[in-house]
């Protein structure tokens, strides 16, 4: 997997860092691909017809810092304790003395990856031209690749445009608002809020996750 930069780009017109394809940055991008991550970070019942978003048991990627390949897994773990002096916690304990005081979160684990390397990979590129960026248009390519044969198994091409042409009036963030004018579209409204997990959705449509643990 090709990782995405940690830093968000909301207003750099000519940085070729794929604003269309950016779900999240750094380790948060890795987390979107892992089993149970979507469920741990989403409340409510998915709407009918929603993507499965099962995730994969592990993901491997080369770390920018040392050039080594690592395997990432994830799970829900206790990461802290609730304040027993807080009023809502006191009420909960009064009702149920066995009330769970743990605070839970989905946590990544990172270890050196064993051989052999994965058969399939997910990579992306910013395909914008200078002329397109002059008009605040960003182009994106997301590909699923057979790493043994170097065959591109599937590719998603997408574009988006900031209709405000980079204006920062009223504190607007051009690339964030450009997600409202994307093709293929992310959502009818507030497209930026729907960019997350789109890379997983595309990848799962090609590489079906196994259901066993």
Tab-separated table of C-alpha atoms in Angstrom:
chain	number	residue	atom	x	y	z
A	1	UNK	CA	0.000	0.000	0.000
A	2	UNK	CA	1.193	3.481	-0.839
A	3	UNK	CA	0.708	5.681	2.223
A	4	UNK	CA	-0.649	9.215	2.155
A	5	UNK	CA	1.069	12.215	3.776
A	6	UNK	CA	-0.008	13.135	7.282
A	7	UNK	CA	-0.426	16.807	6.425
A	8	UNK	CA	-3.794	17.982	5.122
A	9	UNK	CA	-3.843	20.123	1.988
A	10	UNK	CA	-6.887	22.339	1.792
A	11	UNK	CA	-5.532	25.312	-0.159
A	12	UNK	CA	-2.221	24.581	-1.939
A	13	UNK	CA	-3.183	24.999	-5.572
A	14	UNK	CA	-0.224	23.252	-7.190
A	15	UNK	CA	0.784	20.556	-4.672
A	16	UNK	CA	0.380	17.240	-6.510
A	17	UNK	CA	-0.780	15.290	-3.468
A	18	UNK	CA	-4.077	13.935	-4.852
A	19	UNK	CA	-6.744	15.962	-3.013
A	20	UNK	CA	-9.497	14.062	-4.856
A	21	UNK	CA	-8.337	10.667	-3.629
A	22	UNK	CA	-7.396	11.709	-0.121
A	23	UNK	CA	-9.519	9.879	2.442
A	24	UNK	CA	-7.338	10.577	5.463
A	25	UNK	CA	-3.625	11.020	6.036
A	26	UNK	CA	-0.885	9.000	7.714
A	27	UNK	CA	-1.896	6.075	9.901
A	28	UNK	CA	-5.557	7.111	9.746
A	29	UNK	CA	-5.515	6.133	6.053
A	30	UNK	CA	-4.149	2.700	6.960
A	31	UNK	CA	-6.826	2.303	9.614
A	32	UNK	CA	-9.650	2.755	7.083
A	33	UNK	CA	-8.551	-0.495	5.403
A	34	UNK	CA	-8.522	-2.655	8.540
A	35	UNK	CA	-11.173	-5.059	9.783
A	36	UNK	CA	-13.537	-3.480	12.305
A	37	UNK	CA	-12.271	0.083	11.905
A	38	UNK	CA	-15.367	1.427	10.170
A	39	UNK	CA	-17.698	-0.234	12.665
A	40	UNK	CA	-15.680	1.020	15.642
A	41	UNK	CA	-15.771	4.615	14.423
A	42	UNK	CA	-19.314	4.799	13.065
A	43	UNK	CA	-22.563	4.980	14.964
A	44	UNK	CA	-26.013	3.973	13.794
A	45	UNK	CA	-27.210	1.468	11.233
A	46	UNK	CA	-25.826	1.742	7.692
A	47	UNK	CA	-28.368	2.790	5.076
A	48	UNK	CA	-29.668	0.079	2.725
A	49	UNK	CA	-27.265	-0.454	-0.152
A	50	UNK	CA	-24.264	0.917	1.741
A	51	UNK	CA	-20.825	-0.533	0.887
A	52	UNK	CA	-19.844	-3.477	3.128
A	53	UNK	CA	-16.650	-1.860	4.482
A	54	UNK	CA	-15.520	-5.086	6.118
A	55	UNK	CA	-11.829	-4.218	5.926
A	56	UNK	CA	-8.843	-6.541	5.786
A	57	UNK	CA	-7.169	-8.539	8.540
A	58	UNK	CA	-3.889	-6.711	7.936
A	59	UNK	CA	-2.271	-4.157	5.659
A	60	UNK	CA	1.404	-3.878	4.752
A	61	UNK	CA	3.177	-0.683	3.760
A	62	UNK	CA	6.675	0.732	3.455
A	63	UNK	CA	7.417	3.370	6.085
A	64	UNK	CA	8.545	6.709	4.620
A	65	UNK	CA	11.105	7.154	7.401
A	66	UNK	CA	13.203	3.991	7.161
A	67	UNK	CA	12.130	2.396	3.884
A	68	UNK	CA	11.151	-0.864	5.621
A	69	UNK	CA	7.943	-2.833	5.144
A	70	UNK	CA	5.604	-3.116	8.140
A	71	UNK	CA	2.417	-5.038	8.852
A	72	UNK	CA	-0.467	-3.160	10.448
A	73	UNK	CA	-3.374	-4.725	12.300
A	74	UNK	CA	-6.050	-3.115	14.416
A	75	UNK	CA	-8.492	-3.851	17.218
A	76	UNK	CA	-10.586	-2.158	19.861
A	77	UNK	CA	-8.651	-1.789	23.121
A	78	UNK	CA	-9.028	-0.038	26.463
A	79	UNK	CA	-7.023	3.181	26.233
A	80	UNK	CA	-8.026	4.937	29.455
A	81	UNK	CA	-10.383	5.158	32.425
A	82	UNK	CA	-13.441	7.310	32.979
A	83	UNK	CA	-13.447	9.943	35.687
A	84	UNK	CA	-15.354	8.433	38.608
A	85	UNK	CA	-16.057	11.926	39.959
A	86	UNK	CA	-17.938	12.954	36.802
A	87	UNK	CA	-21.668	13.236	37.429
A	88	UNK	CA	-22.766	10.954	34.603
A	89	UNK	CA	-20.275	8.273	35.676
A	90	UNK	CA	-21.417	8.503	39.291
A	91	UNK	CA	-25.026	8.024	38.205
A	92	UNK	CA	-24.097	5.043	36.047
A	93	UNK	CA	-22.207	3.411	38.941
A	94	UNK	CA	-25.149	3.996	41.272
A	95	UNK	CA	-27.390	2.093	38.890
A	96	UNK	CA	-24.823	-0.608	38.084
A	97	UNK	CA	-21.822	-1.073	40.409
A	98	UNK	CA	-20.221	-3.237	37.679
A	99	UNK	CA	-20.395	-0.366	35.150
A	100	UNK	CA	-17.401	-0.553	32.800
A	101	UNK	CA	-15.057	2.361	33.486
A	102	UNK	CA	-12.785	1.659	30.545
A	103	UNK	CA	-12.507	4.031	27.577
A	104	UNK	CA	-12.195	2.131	24.309
A	105	UNK	CA	-10.702	3.077	20.949
A	106	UNK	CA	-9.633	1.368	17.758
A	107	UNK	CA	-5.845	1.013	17.982
A	108	UNK	CA	-3.231	0.183	15.345
A	109	UNK	CA	-0.457	-2.326	15.927
A	110	UNK	CA	2.667	-2.131	13.757
A	111	UNK	CA	5.315	-4.860	13.451
A	112	UNK	CA	8.015	-5.677	10.876
A	113	UNK	CA	6.350	-7.507	7.985
A	114	UNK	CA	7.317	-11.148	7.399
A	115	UNK	CA	8.120	-12.556	3.980
A	116	UNK	CA	6.755	-13.107	1.440
A	117	UNK	CA	5.469	-9.672	0.450
A	118	UNK	CA	1.757	-9.301	-0.369
A	119	UNK	CA	0.461	-10.426	-3.772
A	120	UNK	CA	-1.676	-7.309	-4.299
A	121	UNK	CA	-1.080	-3.613	-3.816
A	122	UNK	CA	-3.067	-0.373	-3.710
A	123	UNK	CA	-1.456	2.794	-5.014
A	124	UNK	CA	-2.467	6.266	-6.129
A	125	UNK	CA	-1.173	9.158	-8.217
A	126	UNK	CA	-2.136	12.754	-8.760
A	127	UNK	CA	-2.731	13.003	-12.509
A	128	UNK	CA	-3.439	16.749	-12.609
A	129	UNK	CA	-1.679	18.844	-15.224
A	130	UNK	CA	-0.370	22.333	-14.602
A	131	UNK	CA	-3.087	23.692	-16.878
A	132	UNK	CA	-5.802	21.932	-14.878
A	133	UNK	CA	-4.438	23.221	-11.591
A	134	UNK	CA	-4.492	26.765	-13.003
A	135	UNK	CA	-8.276	26.347	-12.889
A	136	UNK	CA	-8.301	24.533	-9.535
A	137	UNK	CA	-8.995	21.133	-11.078
A	138	UNK	CA	-7.478	18.058	-9.401
A	139	UNK	CA	-7.222	14.643	-11.059
A	140	UNK	CA	-6.687	11.312	-9.321
A	141	UNK	CA	-5.807	7.719	-10.155
A	142	UNK	CA	-6.327	4.898	-7.635
A	143	UNK	CA	-5.124	1.469	-8.759
A	144	UNK	CA	-5.219	-2.107	-7.511
A	145	UNK	CA	-2.165	-3.957	-8.812
A	146	UNK	CA	-1.012	-7.572	-8.975
A	147	UNK	CA	2.504	-7.125	-7.610
A	148	UNK	CA	3.695	-10.426	-9.090
A	149	UNK	CA	2.693	-9.699	-12.684
A	150	UNK	CA	2.540	-5.853	-12.404
A	151	UNK	CA	-0.929	-6.029	-13.969
A	152	UNK	CA	-3.315	-3.182	-13.144
A	153	UNK	CA	-6.402	-5.096	-12.059
A	154	UNK	CA	-8.652	-2.044	-11.697
A	155	UNK	CA	-8.330	1.724	-11.780
A	156	UNK	CA	-10.518	4.553	-10.544
A	157	UNK	CA	-10.110	7.937	-12.233
A	158	UNK	CA	-11.670	10.996	-10.626
A	159	UNK	CA	-11.628	14.778	-10.904
A	160	UNK	CA	-12.903	17.660	-8.823
A	161	UNK	CA	-12.932	21.446	-9.173
A	162	UNK	CA	-13.173	24.370	-6.800
A	163	UNK	CA	-15.877	26.604	-8.258
A	164	UNK	CA	-14.580	29.441	-6.093
A	165	UNK	CA	-11.254	29.214	-7.943
A	166	UNK	CA	-9.164	29.276	-4.789
A	167	UNK	CA	-10.982	32.072	-2.985
A	168	UNK	CA	-10.421	32.031	0.780
A	169	UNK	CA	-13.173	34.582	1.479
A	170	UNK	CA	-14.999	33.826	4.709
A	171	UNK	CA	-12.368	31.267	5.641
A	172	UNK	CA	-13.307	28.866	2.845
A	173	UNK	CA	-10.942	25.977	2.085
A	174	UNK	CA	-10.762	25.429	-1.671
A	175	UNK	CA	-9.944	21.726	-1.907
A	176	UNK	CA	-12.404	20.883	0.849
A	177	UNK	CA	-15.212	22.583	-1.069
A	178	UNK	CA	-14.039	21.160	-4.383
A	179	UNK	CA	-15.255	17.775	-3.156
A	180	UNK	CA	-18.794	19.098	-3.713
A	181	UNK	CA	-18.009	19.273	-7.441
A	182	UNK	CA	-16.423	15.913	-8.151
A	183	UNK	CA	-16.776	13.294	-10.869
A	184	UNK	CA	-17.454	10.593	-9.894
A	185	UNK	CA	-19.319	12.422	-7.130
A	186	UNK	CA	-18.739	11.609	-3.464
A	187	UNK	CA	-22.213	12.652	-2.328
A	188	UNK	CA	-25.011	15.007	-3.486
A	189	UNK	CA	-23.997	17.492	-0.769
A	190	UNK	CA	-21.049	17.987	1.573
A	191	UNK	CA	-18.807	15.783	-0.546
A	192	UNK	CA	-15.750	16.157	1.683
A	193	UNK	CA	-17.511	14.343	4.510
A	194	UNK	CA	-18.058	11.399	2.166
A	195	UNK	CA	-14.465	11.077	0.898
A	196	UNK	CA	-13.481	8.862	3.824
A	197	UNK	CA	-13.456	5.121	3.120
A	198	UNK	CA	-13.846	5.640	-0.653
A	199	UNK	CA	-10.444	4.023	-1.279
A	200	UNK	CA	-11.570	1.018	0.771
A	201	UNK	CA	-14.877	0.854	-1.103
A	202	UNK	CA	-13.076	0.702	-4.447
A	203	UNK	CA	-10.476	-1.794	-3.234
A	204	UNK	CA	-13.098	-4.110	-1.711
A	205	UNK	CA	-14.977	-4.133	-5.018
A	206	UNK	CA	-11.858	-5.704	-6.553
A	207	UNK	CA	-10.225	-7.652	-3.698
A	208	UNK	CA	-13.038	-9.270	-1.724
A	209	UNK	CA	-12.107	-9.538	2.001
A	210	UNK	CA	-12.202	-12.989	3.544
A	211	UNK	CA	-14.704	-13.271	6.366
A	212	UNK	CA	-12.766	-15.655	8.599
A	213	UNK	CA	-10.727	-14.229	11.449
